[in-house]
Short mmCIF file of C-alpha atoms and ligand atoms in Angstrom, two decimals:
data_model
loop_
_atom_site.label_atom_id
_atom_site.label_comp_id
_atom_site.label_asym_id
_atom_site.label_seq_id
_atom_site.Cartn_x
_atom_site.Cartn_y
_atom_site.Cartn_z
CA LEU T 25 -22.71 37.40 1.40
CA SER T 26 -26.37 36.70 0.14
CA VAL T 27 -29.29 38.97 0.88
CA GLY T 28 -30.36 37.78 4.21
CA VAL T 29 -27.42 35.96 5.14
CA ALA T 30 -24.79 38.23 7.15
CA HIS T 31 -27.71 39.29 9.16
CA ARG T 32 -28.40 35.54 10.29
CA THR T 33 -28.68 34.65 14.04
CA GLY T 34 -26.30 32.45 15.10
CA TYR T 35 -27.78 31.69 18.46
CA HIS T 36 -30.84 32.81 18.51
CA PHE T 37 -33.97 30.27 17.59
CA GLN T 38 -34.40 30.84 13.82
CA PRO T 39 -35.90 27.74 11.44
CA PRO T 40 -33.82 27.31 8.42
CA LYS T 41 -36.45 29.95 6.70
CA ASN T 42 -40.03 31.43 6.42
CA TRP T 43 -42.16 33.30 8.42
CA ILE T 44 -42.20 32.82 12.68
CA ASN T 45 -44.20 34.58 14.93
CA GLU T 46 -44.50 33.75 18.86
CA ARG T 47 -43.58 30.91 20.62
CA THR T 48 -47.16 28.86 21.15
CA GLY T 49 -46.97 26.40 24.54
CA PRO T 50 -43.89 26.01 25.80
CA MET T 51 -43.66 23.42 27.97
CA TYR T 52 -40.89 21.36 30.37
CA TYR T 53 -42.62 17.78 29.95
CA ASN T 54 -40.34 14.56 30.92
CA GLY T 55 -36.68 15.74 30.07
CA TYR T 56 -37.36 17.83 27.33
CA TYR T 57 -38.11 21.65 26.58
CA HIS T 58 -40.19 21.87 23.58
CA LEU T 59 -41.24 25.31 21.39
CA LEU T 60 -43.77 24.93 19.92
CA TYR T 61 -44.03 28.46 17.30
CA GLN T 62 -46.37 29.88 15.01
CA TYR T 63 -45.03 29.41 11.03
CA ASN T 64 -46.00 30.00 7.92
CA PRO T 65 -44.43 26.89 6.28
CA LYS T 66 -45.22 28.30 2.69
CA GLY T 67 -43.23 31.64 2.81
CA SER T 68 -41.89 34.48 5.07
CA VAL T 69 -44.76 36.68 5.54
CA TRP T 70 -47.64 35.93 7.94
CA GLY T 71 -50.24 33.10 6.62
CA ASN T 72 -51.25 29.24 6.61
CA ILE T 73 -49.86 29.13 10.09
CA VAL T 74 -49.10 26.04 12.02
CA TRP T 75 -47.50 25.34 15.36
CA ALA T 76 -43.55 23.61 13.92
CA HIS T 77 -42.42 22.02 16.75
CA SER T 78 -38.90 21.79 18.06
CA VAL T 79 -37.43 19.86 21.15
CA SER T 80 -34.14 21.07 23.59
CA LYS T 81 -32.46 19.87 26.81
CA ASP T 82 -31.49 22.83 27.15
CA LEU T 83 -33.54 25.84 25.78
CA ILE T 84 -30.64 26.93 23.88
CA ASN T 85 -30.17 24.12 21.47
CA TRP T 86 -32.91 22.83 19.22
CA LYS T 87 -33.83 19.80 16.74
CA ALA T 88 -36.54 20.06 14.75
CA LEU T 89 -39.73 17.66 14.64
CA GLU T 90 -42.64 17.45 12.28
CA PRO T 91 -45.48 20.95 13.47
CA ALA T 92 -47.36 19.25 15.53
CA ILE T 93 -50.95 20.85 14.94
CA TYR T 94 -51.92 22.14 11.57
CA PRO T 95 -55.40 22.95 10.23
CA SER T 96 -57.77 19.27 9.72
CA LYS T 97 -60.10 19.96 10.92
CA PRO T 98 -63.85 22.26 10.07
CA PHE T 99 -63.13 23.80 14.23
CA ASP T 100 -59.09 24.78 12.79
CA LYS T 101 -59.83 24.58 9.36
CA PHE T 102 -58.18 28.36 8.26
CA GLY T 103 -55.88 28.82 10.61
CA CYS T 104 -54.44 27.48 14.76
CA TRP T 105 -53.10 30.37 16.12
CA SER T 106 -51.59 30.90 19.13
CA GLY T 107 -52.38 28.77 22.27
CA SER T 108 -50.43 27.78 25.23
CA ALA T 109 -49.74 24.01 27.60
CA THR T 110 -50.83 23.08 31.04
CA VAL T 111 -49.35 19.49 31.67
CA VAL T 112 -51.99 17.77 34.04
CA PRO T 113 -50.39 16.07 36.79
CA GLY T 114 -51.16 12.51 36.63
CA LYS T 115 -51.92 12.89 32.72
CA GLY T 116 -49.54 14.32 31.46
CA PRO T 117 -49.95 18.36 29.18
CA ILE T 118 -53.23 19.68 26.98
CA ILE T 119 -52.43 22.02 24.17
CA LEU T 120 -55.47 25.40 23.94
CA TYR T 121 -55.22 26.75 21.21
CA THR T 122 -57.65 29.00 18.68
CA GLY T 123 -59.05 27.83 15.57
CA ILE T 124 -60.00 30.09 12.69
CA ILE T 125 -63.35 28.74 10.87
CA ASP T 126 -63.81 30.34 8.56
CA GLU T 127 -62.93 32.93 6.37
CA ASN T 128 -63.63 35.78 8.28
CA GLN T 129 -61.52 34.44 11.40
CA THR T 130 -63.95 33.67 13.47
CA GLN T 131 -62.22 32.42 16.14
CA VAL T 132 -63.08 29.32 18.91
CA GLN T 133 -60.79 27.57 21.60
CA CYS T 134 -59.75 23.93 20.67
CA TYR T 135 -57.29 21.28 22.74
CA ALA T 136 -55.12 19.04 21.31
CA VAL T 137 -53.51 15.74 23.79
CA PRO T 138 -49.61 13.71 22.37
CA GLU T 139 -51.56 10.80 20.96
CA ASP T 140 -48.63 9.14 23.00
CA PRO T 141 -47.89 10.92 26.49
CA ASN T 142 -44.91 8.22 26.95
CA ASP T 143 -43.55 9.77 23.98
CA PRO T 144 -40.92 12.12 25.59
CA LEU T 145 -40.49 14.05 21.87
CA LEU T 146 -44.48 14.49 21.77
CA ARG T 147 -44.26 13.64 17.89
CA LYS T 148 -48.08 13.35 17.06
CA TRP T 149 -50.74 15.63 17.91
CA VAL T 150 -54.46 14.71 18.30
CA LYS T 151 -57.87 16.61 18.50
CA PRO T 152 -60.59 14.41 19.12
CA GLU T 153 -63.61 15.41 18.07
CA LYS T 154 -65.49 14.71 21.52
CA PHE T 155 -65.73 18.58 22.99
CA ASN T 156 -63.41 20.17 20.21
CA PRO T 157 -63.86 23.52 20.51
CA ILE T 158 -64.06 23.97 23.68
CA VAL T 159 -65.23 27.28 23.76
CA VAL T 160 -66.94 29.34 21.44
CA ALA T 161 -67.69 32.92 21.98
CA ASP T 162 -71.35 32.83 23.00
CA GLU T 163 -73.30 35.77 23.25
CA GLY T 164 -71.61 39.19 24.20
CA VAL T 165 -68.55 38.10 23.31
CA ASN T 166 -66.50 39.50 20.27
CA GLY T 167 -66.20 36.35 17.79
CA SER T 168 -63.40 38.12 15.78
CA ALA T 169 -61.16 39.52 18.49
CA PHE T 170 -61.71 35.65 20.90
CA ARG T 171 -57.87 34.12 21.23
CA ASP T 172 -54.49 32.76 22.37
CA PRO T 173 -56.18 30.78 25.55
CA THR T 174 -53.86 30.72 28.47
CA THR T 175 -52.03 28.03 30.14
CA ALA T 176 -54.96 26.63 32.93
CA TRP T 177 -54.09 26.30 36.16
CA TRP T 178 -55.94 24.18 39.24
CA SER T 179 -58.12 25.84 42.15
CA GLN T 180 -58.87 24.29 45.32
CA ASP T 181 -62.40 24.77 44.74
CA GLY T 182 -61.56 21.73 42.35
CA HIS T 183 -61.63 24.02 38.97
CA TRP T 184 -59.34 24.59 36.22
CA ARG T 185 -59.16 27.59 35.23
CA MET T 186 -58.27 29.48 32.04
CA LEU T 187 -58.53 33.22 30.66
CA VAL T 188 -58.75 34.58 26.20
CA GLY T 189 -57.91 37.40 24.94
CA SER T 190 -60.49 40.23 24.30
CA ARG T 191 -62.07 43.93 23.78
CA ARG T 192 -65.43 45.35 23.53
CA LYS T 193 -65.09 47.84 21.45
CA SER T 194 -61.74 49.60 22.81
CA ARG T 195 -61.43 48.00 25.51
CA GLY T 196 -59.00 45.16 26.41
CA MET T 197 -60.28 42.32 28.55
CA ALA T 198 -59.44 39.12 29.46
CA TYR T 199 -62.52 36.29 29.84
CA LEU T 200 -61.92 33.04 32.75
CA TYR T 201 -63.20 29.90 31.83
CA ARG T 202 -64.15 27.24 34.70
CA SER T 203 -64.26 23.34 34.51
CA ARG T 204 -64.49 20.85 36.12
CA ASP T 205 -62.89 18.36 33.58
CA PHE T 206 -60.39 20.31 31.21
CA MET T 207 -63.61 19.64 28.83
CA THR T 208 -66.33 21.29 30.06
CA TRP T 209 -66.12 25.39 30.53
CA VAL T 210 -67.95 28.11 31.93
CA ARG T 211 -67.60 31.47 30.84
CA ALA T 212 -67.02 33.94 34.69
CA LYS T 213 -69.41 37.14 34.82
CA HIS T 214 -67.17 39.43 33.95
CA PRO T 215 -63.47 39.50 33.15
CA ILE T 216 -60.73 39.14 34.75
CA HIS T 217 -59.70 42.23 34.06
CA SER T 218 -60.38 44.42 31.18
CA LYS T 219 -58.71 48.38 30.86
CA SER T 220 -60.21 51.13 28.35
CA GLU T 221 -59.30 52.34 25.25
CA THR T 222 -56.08 49.30 25.55
CA GLY T 223 -57.41 47.32 22.78
CA MET T 224 -57.47 43.44 21.57
CA TRP T 225 -55.85 42.06 24.45
CA GLU T 226 -52.96 39.19 22.37
CA CYS T 227 -51.57 36.60 24.36
CA PRO T 228 -52.26 37.21 27.85
CA ASP T 229 -49.98 36.07 30.50
CA PHE T 230 -51.48 35.25 34.01
CA TYR T 231 -49.25 33.15 36.47
CA PRO T 232 -48.13 33.56 40.88
CA VAL T 233 -44.08 34.90 41.83
CA SER T 234 -42.50 34.31 44.91
CA VAL T 235 -42.56 37.80 47.39
CA LYS T 236 -38.98 36.13 48.70
CA GLY T 237 -36.51 34.92 45.77
CA ASN T 238 -35.83 34.16 42.71
CA ASN T 239 -37.23 30.69 42.58
CA GLY T 240 -40.30 30.31 39.70
CA LEU T 241 -44.02 28.80 41.10
CA ASP T 242 -46.40 26.51 39.61
CA THR T 243 -48.94 28.54 37.50
CA SER T 244 -51.71 27.37 40.60
CA GLU T 245 -49.83 28.63 43.35
CA MET T 246 -51.85 30.58 46.01
CA GLY T 247 -51.17 31.53 48.74
CA ASP T 248 -49.56 34.70 51.39
CA HIS T 249 -46.06 34.24 49.73
CA VAL T 250 -47.86 34.78 45.87
CA ARG T 251 -48.37 37.88 43.73
CA HIS T 252 -50.02 37.52 40.24
CA VAL T 253 -48.65 39.39 36.91
CA LEU T 254 -50.76 40.28 34.16
CA LYS T 255 -49.25 40.53 31.41
CA ASN T 256 -51.23 41.98 27.95
CA SER T 257 -50.35 42.48 24.30
CA LEU T 258 -51.75 45.06 22.77
CA ASP T 259 -51.91 44.49 18.79
CA LEU T 260 -52.93 48.49 18.41
CA THR T 261 -49.13 49.32 18.77
CA ARG T 262 -47.28 45.95 18.92
CA PHE T 263 -46.13 46.31 22.57
CA GLU T 264 -46.53 44.47 25.63
CA TYR T 265 -47.50 45.56 29.31
CA TYR T 266 -47.88 44.19 32.29
CA THR T 267 -48.88 44.51 35.94
CA ILE T 268 -48.26 43.24 39.57
CA GLY T 269 -51.52 42.85 41.50
CA THR T 270 -53.69 40.50 43.83
CA TYR T 271 -56.11 37.18 42.32
CA PHE T 272 -59.16 37.08 44.53
CA GLU T 273 -59.62 33.75 43.18
CA ASP T 274 -63.38 33.32 45.20
CA LYS T 275 -63.92 36.22 43.67
CA ASP T 276 -62.34 35.61 39.84
CA ARG T 277 -60.67 38.93 39.62
CA TYR T 278 -57.81 40.72 39.45
CA ILE T 279 -56.74 43.44 40.81
CA PRO T 280 -53.28 45.52 39.08
CA ASP T 281 -51.06 47.08 42.57
CA ASN T 282 -51.60 50.80 42.71
CA THR T 283 -47.18 51.03 42.31
CA SER T 284 -48.47 49.58 38.98
CA VAL T 285 -49.50 51.90 36.27
CA ASP T 286 -52.94 49.82 33.66
CA GLY T 287 -52.56 50.79 30.55
CA TRP T 288 -50.42 52.20 28.16
CA GLY T 289 -48.19 53.95 30.25
CA GLY T 290 -47.61 50.72 32.02
CA LEU T 291 -44.12 48.46 32.61
CA ARG T 292 -43.13 46.33 29.52
CA TYR T 293 -41.04 43.10 30.20
CA ASP T 294 -38.71 44.99 27.01
CA TYR T 295 -38.76 48.29 25.71
CA GLY T 296 -37.99 46.92 22.20
CA ASN T 297 -38.80 45.26 19.52
CA PHE T 298 -40.47 41.95 21.77
CA TYR T 299 -43.71 40.77 21.66
CA ALA T 300 -46.67 38.25 22.08
CA SER T 301 -44.72 36.73 24.69
CA LYS T 302 -45.39 33.81 27.12
CA SER T 303 -43.67 32.14 29.75
CA PHE T 304 -43.44 28.76 31.52
CA PHE T 305 -43.25 27.59 35.09
CA ASP T 306 -39.94 24.94 34.52
CA PRO T 307 -40.09 22.62 37.31
CA SER T 308 -36.21 20.41 36.70
CA LYS T 309 -34.86 24.15 37.78
CA ASN T 310 -37.41 25.79 39.74
CA ARG T 311 -37.96 28.95 37.45
CA ARG T 312 -40.06 30.40 35.75
CA VAL T 313 -39.31 30.84 32.08
CA LEU T 314 -40.25 33.81 30.10
CA TRP T 315 -40.02 34.00 26.53
CA GLY T 316 -40.67 36.49 23.36
CA TRP T 317 -40.39 36.65 19.18
CA ALA T 318 -38.70 39.64 17.90
CA ASN T 319 -40.14 40.33 13.81
CA GLU T 320 -38.20 41.98 11.29
CA SER T 321 -37.57 45.68 11.09
CA ASP T 322 -36.79 45.74 7.91
CA SER T 323 -39.45 46.08 5.00
CA LYS T 324 -41.91 43.07 3.40
CA ASP T 325 -39.82 42.90 0.25
CA ASP T 326 -36.40 42.41 2.45
CA ASP T 327 -38.46 39.63 4.27
CA VAL T 328 -39.41 38.05 0.77
CA ARG T 329 -35.69 38.68 -0.50
CA LYS T 330 -33.93 37.13 2.11
CA GLY T 331 -36.39 34.10 2.60
CA TRP T 332 -36.88 34.23 6.02
CA ALA T 333 -38.46 36.67 8.74
CA GLY T 334 -39.17 36.75 13.10
CA ILE T 335 -36.49 35.23 15.35
CA GLN T 336 -36.78 34.05 19.48
CA ALA T 337 -35.69 36.28 21.60
CA ILE T 338 -33.40 34.16 24.39
CA PRO T 339 -35.38 32.77 27.12
CA ARG T 340 -34.69 34.49 30.39
CA THR T 341 -35.89 33.69 33.70
CA ALA T 342 -37.97 36.35 35.59
CA TRP T 343 -38.42 36.98 39.14
CA LEU T 344 -40.27 39.47 41.18
CA ASP T 345 -37.58 42.45 42.37
CA SER T 346 -37.54 42.55 45.75
CA ASN T 347 -39.04 46.27 45.70
CA ALA T 348 -41.88 44.08 44.74
CA ARG T 349 -42.70 46.75 42.25
CA GLN T 350 -41.05 45.25 39.07
CA LEU T 351 -40.13 42.18 37.68
CA VAL T 352 -36.71 40.98 36.85
CA GLN T 353 -35.45 39.54 33.93
CA TRP T 354 -31.95 37.28 33.00
CA PRO T 355 -30.98 35.74 30.43
CA VAL T 356 -31.04 31.08 31.14
CA GLU T 357 -28.23 30.72 32.63
CA GLU T 358 -27.35 27.72 29.94
CA LEU T 359 -26.78 30.39 27.02
CA ASN T 360 -23.35 30.65 29.10
CA THR T 361 -22.41 27.36 27.84
CA LEU T 362 -21.89 29.16 24.31
CA ARG T 363 -19.95 31.53 25.55
CA GLY T 364 -16.14 31.28 23.96
CA THR T 365 -12.64 33.12 24.06
CA GLU T 366 -12.84 35.67 27.24
CA VAL T 367 -11.43 38.98 27.10
CA SER T 368 -11.73 41.10 30.36
CA ILE T 369 -11.17 45.02 30.72
CA ASN T 370 -11.08 46.87 33.95
CA ASN T 371 -10.68 50.12 35.36
CA GLN T 372 -11.07 51.69 31.98
CA LYS T 373 -11.54 55.73 32.50
CA LEU T 374 -13.38 57.34 30.08
CA GLU T 375 -12.57 60.78 29.70
CA LYS T 376 -16.10 62.76 27.58
CA GLY T 377 -15.50 61.93 24.25
CA ASP T 378 -13.70 58.94 24.11
CA TYR T 379 -14.60 55.45 22.85
CA VAL T 380 -12.34 52.13 23.50
CA GLU T 381 -12.60 49.22 21.50
CA VAL T 382 -13.49 46.03 22.81
CA LYS T 383 -10.96 43.63 20.77
CA ASP T 384 -10.20 39.86 20.19
CA ILE T 385 -14.12 39.19 20.27
CA THR T 386 -16.55 38.22 17.37
CA ALA T 387 -18.21 41.54 17.84
CA ALA T 388 -21.13 40.41 15.94
CA GLN T 389 -21.94 37.43 18.01
CA ALA T 390 -21.61 38.30 21.56
CA ASP T 391 -22.19 38.32 25.48
CA VAL T 392 -21.32 41.57 27.06
CA GLU T 393 -21.44 41.95 30.52
CA VAL T 394 -19.95 45.73 31.72
CA THR T 395 -19.80 47.79 35.43
CA PHE T 396 -20.08 51.56 35.04
CA SER T 397 -19.33 53.73 38.16
CA PHE T 398 -18.89 57.24 38.32
CA SER T 399 -17.86 58.92 41.84
CA SER T 400 -20.84 61.30 41.71
CA LEU T 401 -24.48 63.35 39.54
CA ASP T 402 -23.63 66.54 40.28
CA LYS T 403 -23.06 67.60 36.62
CA ALA T 404 -27.15 65.33 35.52
CA GLU T 405 -28.27 67.32 33.07
CA ALA T 406 -31.60 68.80 34.63
CA PHE T 407 -34.99 66.48 34.07
CA ASP T 408 -38.08 67.79 32.99
CA PRO T 409 -41.49 66.52 33.97
CA LYS T 410 -43.13 67.00 30.84
CA TRP T 411 -40.64 63.82 29.39
CA VAL T 412 -42.66 60.68 30.57
CA ASN T 413 -42.25 59.10 27.06
CA ALA T 414 -38.74 57.61 27.12
CA GLN T 415 -38.69 56.31 23.38
CA ASP T 416 -39.25 60.59 22.29
CA LEU T 417 -36.34 61.38 25.19
CA CYS T 418 -33.98 59.04 23.46
CA ALA T 419 -34.91 60.23 20.28
CA GLN T 420 -34.09 63.68 21.54
CA LYS T 421 -30.94 63.18 23.31
CA GLY T 422 -29.44 60.13 21.35
CA SER T 423 -25.77 59.09 22.88
CA LYS T 424 -24.28 61.86 20.33
CA LEU T 425 -25.89 64.92 22.16
CA GLN T 426 -23.13 65.78 24.76
CA GLY T 427 -24.46 65.67 28.47
CA GLY T 428 -23.75 65.85 31.53
CA VAL T 429 -23.45 61.78 33.97
CA GLY T 430 -23.91 60.06 30.38
CA PRO T 431 -24.39 58.97 27.56
CA PHE T 432 -21.97 56.69 28.47
CA GLY T 433 -22.29 52.65 27.54
CA LEU T 434 -21.41 50.23 24.56
CA LEU T 435 -21.41 51.02 20.55
CA THR T 436 -22.48 47.80 19.03
CA LEU T 437 -22.47 46.37 15.61
CA ALA T 438 -19.84 49.50 14.85
CA SER T 439 -17.97 50.05 11.86
CA GLN T 440 -14.63 50.63 11.80
CA ASN T 441 -14.69 54.49 11.11
CA LEU T 442 -18.49 54.45 13.44
CA GLU T 443 -20.57 55.22 9.97
CA GLU T 444 -22.48 52.42 11.27
CA PHE T 445 -23.37 51.31 15.31
CA THR T 446 -26.24 50.16 17.89
CA PRO T 447 -25.03 52.25 20.83
CA VAL T 448 -27.07 51.03 23.85
CA PHE T 449 -26.40 53.76 27.35
CA PHE T 450 -27.09 54.96 29.87
CA ARG T 451 -28.30 59.33 30.61
CA ILE T 452 -28.99 60.63 33.48
CA PHE T 453 -31.34 63.41 35.27
CA LYS T 454 -31.59 64.80 37.64
CA GLY T 455 -35.25 64.75 38.75
CA GLU T 456 -36.67 66.91 41.72
CA ASN T 457 -36.80 64.46 44.33
CA LYS T 458 -34.58 61.61 43.13
CA HIS T 459 -32.38 60.50 39.83
CA VAL T 460 -33.63 59.82 36.40
CA VAL T 461 -31.91 57.12 34.57
CA LEU T 462 -32.60 56.05 30.93
CA LEU T 463 -31.70 53.28 28.62
CA CYS T 464 -31.31 53.72 25.58
CA SER T 465 -30.70 51.46 22.37
CA ASP T 466 -30.69 54.06 19.03
CA ALA T 467 -30.88 52.07 16.02
CA ARG T 468 -30.57 55.55 13.83
CA SER T 469 -27.38 54.98 13.60
CA SER T 470 -27.70 51.21 13.30
CA SER T 471 -27.11 50.85 9.69
CA ILE T 472 -26.68 53.27 5.94
CA LYS T 473 -29.29 51.60 4.20
CA SER T 474 -32.59 53.37 4.38
CA ASP T 475 -36.36 52.07 4.20
CA LEU T 476 -35.52 50.23 7.99
CA TYR T 477 -37.52 50.59 10.19
CA LYS T 478 -34.81 52.58 13.53
CA PRO T 479 -36.61 53.17 15.97
CA SER T 480 -34.71 54.60 19.56
CA PHE T 481 -36.16 52.01 22.12
CA ALA T 482 -35.30 53.35 25.72
CA GLY T 483 -37.07 52.46 28.87
CA PHE T 484 -36.26 54.31 32.41
CA VAL T 485 -34.46 52.07 34.91
CA ASP T 486 -35.73 52.23 39.11
CA VAL T 487 -32.83 52.52 40.41
CA ASP T 488 -31.17 54.74 43.54
CA LEU T 489 -27.65 56.02 42.45
CA ASP T 490 -27.62 58.22 45.37
CA ASN T 491 -25.98 55.47 47.63
CA ASN T 492 -24.24 52.99 45.08
CA LYS T 493 -22.69 55.45 41.78
CA LYS T 494 -23.18 52.31 39.69
CA LEU T 495 -25.21 50.65 36.76
CA SER T 496 -24.70 47.36 34.76
CA LEU T 497 -25.61 46.37 31.30
CA ARG T 498 -25.35 42.69 29.50
CA THR T 499 -25.38 43.13 25.51
CA LEU T 500 -26.31 40.17 23.75
CA ILE T 501 -25.12 41.09 20.10
CA ASP T 502 -26.52 38.69 17.21
CA HIS T 503 -25.86 39.84 13.62
CA SER T 504 -28.86 41.54 13.55
CA VAL T 505 -30.01 41.60 17.42
CA VAL T 506 -29.44 42.78 20.34
CA GLU T 507 -30.17 42.11 23.75
CA SER T 508 -29.49 44.61 26.14
CA PHE T 509 -30.44 43.87 30.12
CA GLY T 510 -29.93 47.04 32.37
CA GLU T 511 -28.69 46.96 36.08
CA GLY T 512 -29.18 43.35 36.26
CA GLY T 513 -32.47 42.78 33.97
CA LYS T 514 -34.86 45.57 35.38
CA THR T 515 -35.04 47.49 31.88
CA ASN T 516 -34.19 45.79 28.88
CA ILE T 517 -34.53 46.56 25.24
CA LEU T 518 -34.37 44.17 22.38
CA SER T 519 -33.69 45.79 18.82
CA ARG T 520 -32.79 44.66 15.57
CA VAL T 521 -31.10 46.31 13.52
CA TYR T 522 -29.12 45.16 9.38
CA PRO T 523 -26.32 47.00 8.97
CA GLU T 524 -24.24 46.87 5.62
CA LEU T 525 -20.89 47.35 6.53
CA ALA T 526 -20.39 46.11 10.40
CA VAL T 527 -21.19 42.50 9.14
CA THR T 528 -19.11 38.93 10.61
CA ASN T 529 -15.75 39.97 10.73
CA GLN T 530 -16.98 43.36 10.21
CA ALA T 531 -17.96 44.31 12.84
CA HIS T 532 -16.38 45.72 15.69
CA LEU T 533 -17.62 46.36 19.29
CA PHE T 534 -16.54 49.89 21.73
CA MET T 535 -17.34 52.38 25.00
CA PHE T 536 -18.07 55.27 24.82
CA ASN T 537 -18.61 58.22 26.81
CA ASN T 538 -20.14 61.55 26.29
CA GLY T 539 -20.96 63.01 29.57
CA THR T 540 -18.34 65.50 31.52
CA GLU T 541 -18.57 62.98 33.91
CA PRO T 542 -15.62 60.83 34.22
CA ILE T 543 -16.73 57.11 34.02
CA THR T 544 -14.47 54.09 34.65
CA VAL T 545 -15.40 50.56 33.57
CA GLU T 546 -14.68 49.05 36.52
CA ASN T 547 -15.51 45.55 35.24
CA LEU T 548 -16.15 44.55 30.97
CA LYS T 549 -16.90 40.86 30.50
CA ALA T 550 -16.80 40.22 26.57
CA TRP T 551 -17.51 36.52 25.87
CA SER T 552 -16.74 34.99 21.09
CA MET T 553 -20.46 33.41 21.72
CA LYS T 554 -20.23 29.79 19.93
CA SER T 555 -23.05 28.89 16.89
CA ALA T 556 -25.99 27.43 18.59
CA ASP T 557 -27.13 24.16 17.24
CA ILE T 558 -30.37 25.19 15.81
CA ASN T 559 -32.98 22.67 13.93
C1 FRU J 625 -50.15 37.85 18.01
C2 FRU J 625 -51.66 37.21 17.51
C3 FRU J 625 -52.06 36.02 18.08
C4 FRU J 625 -52.83 35.15 17.01
C5 FRU J 625 -51.53 34.84 16.43
C6 FRU J 625 -52.06 34.19 14.99
O1 FRU J 625 -48.72 37.29 17.59
O2 FRU J 625 -51.72 37.94 16.35
O3 FRU J 625 -52.98 36.46 18.58
O4 FRU J 625 -53.19 33.67 17.93
O5 FRU J 625 -50.53 35.79 15.96
O6 FRU J 625 -51.01 34.04 14.44
#
């Protein structure tokens, strides 16, 4: 196989070639989902950014159209950066995006509308002269850190509101703007929220979630049945964090709950390679869909050789957990239409050191759902309260170091003799008052190739094991992607890996246990995944 071909994805979105970064302005409109994304038409490294455009009926199979937005005006001559779409009731969609006006990357906010709102594919977009750019950095706003306008929401006081990400020195913030007509915008006196030492807030996202059930809500919904989520992408580390809190509409303020850590230690949608995500409300299925981008973790030279870089994660339905402390995410149900041959394993005991192959599926392109159980937590290793960083703990313990309860889980993208494998596993510790559960996706053993970024991605799982000694895992395997959902989507990790041996039909899948406590695989279902029809 020529360079890069073995690592192309079968069902995670990527165009035939070139660089992509985040999808911008996702929306559902008149029967179609629109995927707009940051794209370099000229090569496989970042630059020359336009909004490429694909459409879909099911969020999985995509048809490519002409780019929707590209530099053409004085207010976006040097780039059309991220933004979002708002479907205005009775009027149709409006795109808000960041235009780059000079070589210093000075940023302004612009808008575009469909030439023909009755074209269900929304092929052509225009940028009216009137009102554009709609927002420029006024005094006190840092014009080189001022971008990525959110979907706007409508308030009872007769205003549209939207956020723009920014920073003042090292304090990250999102400015709030108000408008009666969507064209003339006024900045509120204070940012809606800010946090010291978090740096630039890229791609802020702000939306209501229902306190009950997993239906999504329109971005404008307010009331007692609603909590709000604020997410920011921190360009200092390329990680995102979010809080759950209260939005005080009359004060133009958002305040995170005291159960939500604000800043670096906060909750993350995904503890792996997942950035600049955005959500949208899908009225056709009453759900909020959350969508992230995963860049490559090979070298720039590799990307140039491959001729492509970047994928979109599988769109995820997101809702508030019944404990109201965090979100839960799950791949959109449409993904299941790609499931082919199914293999099922029940009540498989895994003693210490066991690893058992899951045979008869295409292990390089698969979907796996598994529930593990154990009868006792007595053997769990002691948790040191100094272990605040899950990724460090995963790197310290890994999958090879024997434990008490765990490590147990899957060895994905494994070569026959385990020269290469990406383990996705749980490891359970005895904390002071509670058990601590770690979910880990450890890329260190993923490839025999060096000069790759092979992090030990990990997150803690907020779960009560005392009454229910079970943990579940779903992993989407797609050649160079291992996208995992721990405990029904409470803790999620996307890894990018580049095996040399464990490619296509040379890849294998195993279940393993490397703890002294025996583990039972109560049920495992694995599917060979068909390829999606993409562009
Ligand atoms: C995030 C980001 C955005 C910006 C865009 C440019 O990945 O840096 O802040 O608008 O990419 O492509």
